[in-house]
mmCIF file of C-alpha atoms in Angstrom:
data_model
loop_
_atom_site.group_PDB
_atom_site.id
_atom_site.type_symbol
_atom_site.label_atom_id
_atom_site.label_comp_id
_atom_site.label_asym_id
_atom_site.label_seq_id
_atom_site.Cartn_x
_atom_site.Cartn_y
_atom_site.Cartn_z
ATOM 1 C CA UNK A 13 40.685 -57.445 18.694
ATOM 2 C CA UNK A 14 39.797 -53.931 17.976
ATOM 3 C CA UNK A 15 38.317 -53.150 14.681
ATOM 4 C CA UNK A 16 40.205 -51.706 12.143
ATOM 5 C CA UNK A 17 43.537 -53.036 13.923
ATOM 6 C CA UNK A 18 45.402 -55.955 12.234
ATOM 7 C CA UNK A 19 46.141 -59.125 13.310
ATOM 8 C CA UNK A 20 50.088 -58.989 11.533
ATOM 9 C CA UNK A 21 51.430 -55.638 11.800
ATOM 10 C CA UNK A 22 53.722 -54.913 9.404
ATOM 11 C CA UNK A 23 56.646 -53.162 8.438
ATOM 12 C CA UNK A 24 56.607 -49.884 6.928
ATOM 13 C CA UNK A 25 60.384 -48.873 6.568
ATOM 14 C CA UNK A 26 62.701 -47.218 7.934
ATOM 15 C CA UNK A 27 62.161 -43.110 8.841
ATOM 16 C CA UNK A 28 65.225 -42.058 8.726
ATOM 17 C CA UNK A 29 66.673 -42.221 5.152
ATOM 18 C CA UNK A 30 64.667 -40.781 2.445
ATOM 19 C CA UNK A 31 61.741 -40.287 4.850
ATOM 20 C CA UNK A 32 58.529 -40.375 2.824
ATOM 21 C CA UNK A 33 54.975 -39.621 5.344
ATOM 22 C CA UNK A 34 53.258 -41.735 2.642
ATOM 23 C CA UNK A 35 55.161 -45.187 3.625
ATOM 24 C CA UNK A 36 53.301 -45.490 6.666
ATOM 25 C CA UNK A 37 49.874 -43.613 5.844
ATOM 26 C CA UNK A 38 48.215 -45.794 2.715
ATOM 27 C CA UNK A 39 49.330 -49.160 4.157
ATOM 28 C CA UNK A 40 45.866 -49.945 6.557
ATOM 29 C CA UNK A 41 48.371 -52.673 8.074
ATOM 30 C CA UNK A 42 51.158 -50.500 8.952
ATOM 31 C CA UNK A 43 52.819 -50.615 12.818
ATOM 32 C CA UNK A 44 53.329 -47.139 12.637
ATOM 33 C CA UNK A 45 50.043 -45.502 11.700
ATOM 34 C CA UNK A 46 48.249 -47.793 14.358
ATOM 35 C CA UNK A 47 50.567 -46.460 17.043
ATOM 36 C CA UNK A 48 50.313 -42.901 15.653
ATOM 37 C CA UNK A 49 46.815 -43.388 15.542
ATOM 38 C CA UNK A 50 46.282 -44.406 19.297
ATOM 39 C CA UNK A 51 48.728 -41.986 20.999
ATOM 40 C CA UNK A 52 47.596 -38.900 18.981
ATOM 41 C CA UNK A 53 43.806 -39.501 19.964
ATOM 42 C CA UNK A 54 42.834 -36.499 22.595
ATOM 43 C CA UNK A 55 41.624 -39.075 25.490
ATOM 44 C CA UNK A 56 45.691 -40.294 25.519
ATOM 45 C CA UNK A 57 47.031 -37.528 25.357
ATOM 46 C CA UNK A 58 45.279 -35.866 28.500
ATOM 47 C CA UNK A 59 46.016 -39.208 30.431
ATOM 48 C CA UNK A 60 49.602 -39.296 29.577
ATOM 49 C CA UNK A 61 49.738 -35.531 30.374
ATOM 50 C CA UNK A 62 48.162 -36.055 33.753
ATOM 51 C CA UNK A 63 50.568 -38.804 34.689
ATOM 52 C CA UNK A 64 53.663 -36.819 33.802
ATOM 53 C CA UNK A 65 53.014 -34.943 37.413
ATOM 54 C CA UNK A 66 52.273 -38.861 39.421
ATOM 55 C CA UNK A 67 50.097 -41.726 39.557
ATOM 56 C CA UNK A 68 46.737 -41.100 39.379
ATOM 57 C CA UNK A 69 43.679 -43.496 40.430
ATOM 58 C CA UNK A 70 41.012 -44.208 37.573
ATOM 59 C CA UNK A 71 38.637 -42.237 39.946
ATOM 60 C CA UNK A 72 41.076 -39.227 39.480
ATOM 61 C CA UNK A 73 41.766 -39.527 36.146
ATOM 62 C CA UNK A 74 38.056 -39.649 35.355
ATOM 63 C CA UNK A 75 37.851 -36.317 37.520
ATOM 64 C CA UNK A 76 40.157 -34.749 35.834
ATOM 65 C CA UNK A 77 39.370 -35.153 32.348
ATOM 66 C CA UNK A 78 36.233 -33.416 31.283
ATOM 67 C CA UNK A 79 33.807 -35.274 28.975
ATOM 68 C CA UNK A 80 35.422 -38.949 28.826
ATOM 69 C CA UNK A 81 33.411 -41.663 29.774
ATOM 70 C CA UNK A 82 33.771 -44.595 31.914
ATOM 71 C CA UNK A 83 33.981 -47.075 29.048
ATOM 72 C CA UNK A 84 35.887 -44.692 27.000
ATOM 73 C CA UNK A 85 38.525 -43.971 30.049
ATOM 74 C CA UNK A 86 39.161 -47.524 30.358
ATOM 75 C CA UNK A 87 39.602 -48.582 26.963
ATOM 76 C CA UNK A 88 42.341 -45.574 26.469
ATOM 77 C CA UNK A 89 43.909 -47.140 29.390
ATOM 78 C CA UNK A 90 44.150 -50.701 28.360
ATOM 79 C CA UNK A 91 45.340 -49.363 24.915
ATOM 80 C CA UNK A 92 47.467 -47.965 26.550
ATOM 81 C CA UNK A 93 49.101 -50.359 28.597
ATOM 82 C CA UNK A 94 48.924 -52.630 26.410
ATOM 83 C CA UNK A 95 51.215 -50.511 24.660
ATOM 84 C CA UNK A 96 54.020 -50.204 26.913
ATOM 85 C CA UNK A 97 53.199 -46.600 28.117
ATOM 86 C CA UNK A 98 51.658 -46.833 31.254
ATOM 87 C CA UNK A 99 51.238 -49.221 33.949
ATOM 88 C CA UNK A 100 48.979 -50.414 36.429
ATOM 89 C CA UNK A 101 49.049 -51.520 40.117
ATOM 90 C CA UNK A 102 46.670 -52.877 41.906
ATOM 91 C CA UNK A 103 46.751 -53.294 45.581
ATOM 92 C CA UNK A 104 45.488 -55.963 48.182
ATOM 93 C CA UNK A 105 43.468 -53.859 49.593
ATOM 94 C CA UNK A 106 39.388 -53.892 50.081
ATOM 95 C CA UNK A 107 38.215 -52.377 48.122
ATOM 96 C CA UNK A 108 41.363 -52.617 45.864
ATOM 97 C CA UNK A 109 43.132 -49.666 45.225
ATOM 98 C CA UNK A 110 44.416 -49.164 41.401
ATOM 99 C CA UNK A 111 46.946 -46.640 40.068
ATOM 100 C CA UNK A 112 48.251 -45.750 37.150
ATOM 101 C CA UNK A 113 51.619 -44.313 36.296
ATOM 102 C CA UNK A 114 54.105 -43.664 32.814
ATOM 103 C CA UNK A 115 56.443 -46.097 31.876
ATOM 104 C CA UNK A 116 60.063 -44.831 30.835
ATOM 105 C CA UNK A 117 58.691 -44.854 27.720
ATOM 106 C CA UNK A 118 55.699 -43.453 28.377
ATOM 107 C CA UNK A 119 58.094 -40.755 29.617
ATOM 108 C CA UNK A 120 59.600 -39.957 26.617
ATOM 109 C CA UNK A 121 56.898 -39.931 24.872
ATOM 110 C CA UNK A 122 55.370 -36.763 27.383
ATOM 111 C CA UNK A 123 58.714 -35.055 26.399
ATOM 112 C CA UNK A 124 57.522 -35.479 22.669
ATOM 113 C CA UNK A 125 54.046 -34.001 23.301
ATOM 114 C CA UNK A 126 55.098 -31.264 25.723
ATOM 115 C CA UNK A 127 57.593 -29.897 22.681
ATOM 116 C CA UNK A 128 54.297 -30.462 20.528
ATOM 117 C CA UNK A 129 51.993 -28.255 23.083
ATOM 118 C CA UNK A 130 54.915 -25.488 23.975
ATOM 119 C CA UNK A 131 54.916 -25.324 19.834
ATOM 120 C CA UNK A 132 51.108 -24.239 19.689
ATOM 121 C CA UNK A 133 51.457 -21.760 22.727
ATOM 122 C CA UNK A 134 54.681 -19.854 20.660
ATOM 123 C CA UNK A 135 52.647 -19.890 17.825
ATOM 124 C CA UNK A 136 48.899 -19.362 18.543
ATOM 125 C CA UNK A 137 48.831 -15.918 17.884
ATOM 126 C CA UNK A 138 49.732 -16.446 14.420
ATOM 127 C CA UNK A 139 47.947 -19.654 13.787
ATOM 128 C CA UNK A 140 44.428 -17.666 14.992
ATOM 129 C CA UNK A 141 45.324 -14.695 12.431
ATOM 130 C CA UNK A 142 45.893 -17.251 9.864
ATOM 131 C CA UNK A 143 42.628 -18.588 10.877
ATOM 132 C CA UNK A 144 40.515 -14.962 10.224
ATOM 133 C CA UNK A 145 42.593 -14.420 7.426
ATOM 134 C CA UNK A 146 41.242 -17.552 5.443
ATOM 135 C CA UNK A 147 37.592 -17.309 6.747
ATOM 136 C CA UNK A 148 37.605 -13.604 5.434
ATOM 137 C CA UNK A 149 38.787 -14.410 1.697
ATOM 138 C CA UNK A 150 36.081 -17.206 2.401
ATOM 139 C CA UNK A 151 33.505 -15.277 2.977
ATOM 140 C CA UNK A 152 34.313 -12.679 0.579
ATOM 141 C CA UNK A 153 35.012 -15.522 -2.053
ATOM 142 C CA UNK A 154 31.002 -16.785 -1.165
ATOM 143 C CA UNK A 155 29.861 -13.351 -1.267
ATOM 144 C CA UNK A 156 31.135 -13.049 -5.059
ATOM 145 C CA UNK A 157 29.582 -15.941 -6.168
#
């Protein structure tokens, strides 16, 4: 078992009445935050990005994402098909051949990210004037003191 995962998940309520972000962030135990937690990291995200377009072989995968490791491509994954979001075929073949693809629901959960990433392209712009805005006042707040 991975550490800091439980061995009992538990139950953190339900998100749609009175929605509150703090039932699911201060319980270490909670369902939720794990999940959030493992599809929000940036190695799953570029997987389940690439396999939106097809199946990819690990070989391809590793290719295509700059800076992930071996060990660190297939640990995201087995996380992640352990999860329900992708799967993995192997074929009798010599040597055998291995490819990954999304699950329906890894599916829906690409639709959910691509609305996330079409979100920061609308609104980069104003998110990198934000950005100089706060590091001037910073730097005119150091200068003062």
């Amino acid at each position: 078992m991975e550490e800091g995962t439980s061995k009992s998940p538990g139950h953190c309520g339900d998100t749609e009445a009175d929605y509150d972000v703090l039932q699911w962030d201060t319980r270490v135990d909670c369902e939720v935050r794990q999940i959030l937690d493992r599809v929000a990291d940036k190695w799953s995200l570029l997987v389940i990005a690439l396999l939106e377009q097809r199946s990819l072989r690990f070989t391809e995968l590793k290719r295509k994402i700059d800076g992930v490791s071996q060990r660190m491509l297939t640990r995201t994954l087995r996380h992640l098909e352990r999860d329900g979001l992708i799967e993995r075929t192997v074929y009798p073949t010599v040597p055998p051949r291995v490819d990954y693809a999304l699950t329906p629901l890894g599916i829906s959960l690409h639709t959910t990210i691509k609305a996330l990433v079409v979100w920061t392209e609308t609104h980069q712009n104003a998110i990198a004037a934000a950005r100089n805005s706060y590091d001037r006042r910073t730097l005119e707040t150091e200068a003062t003191v």
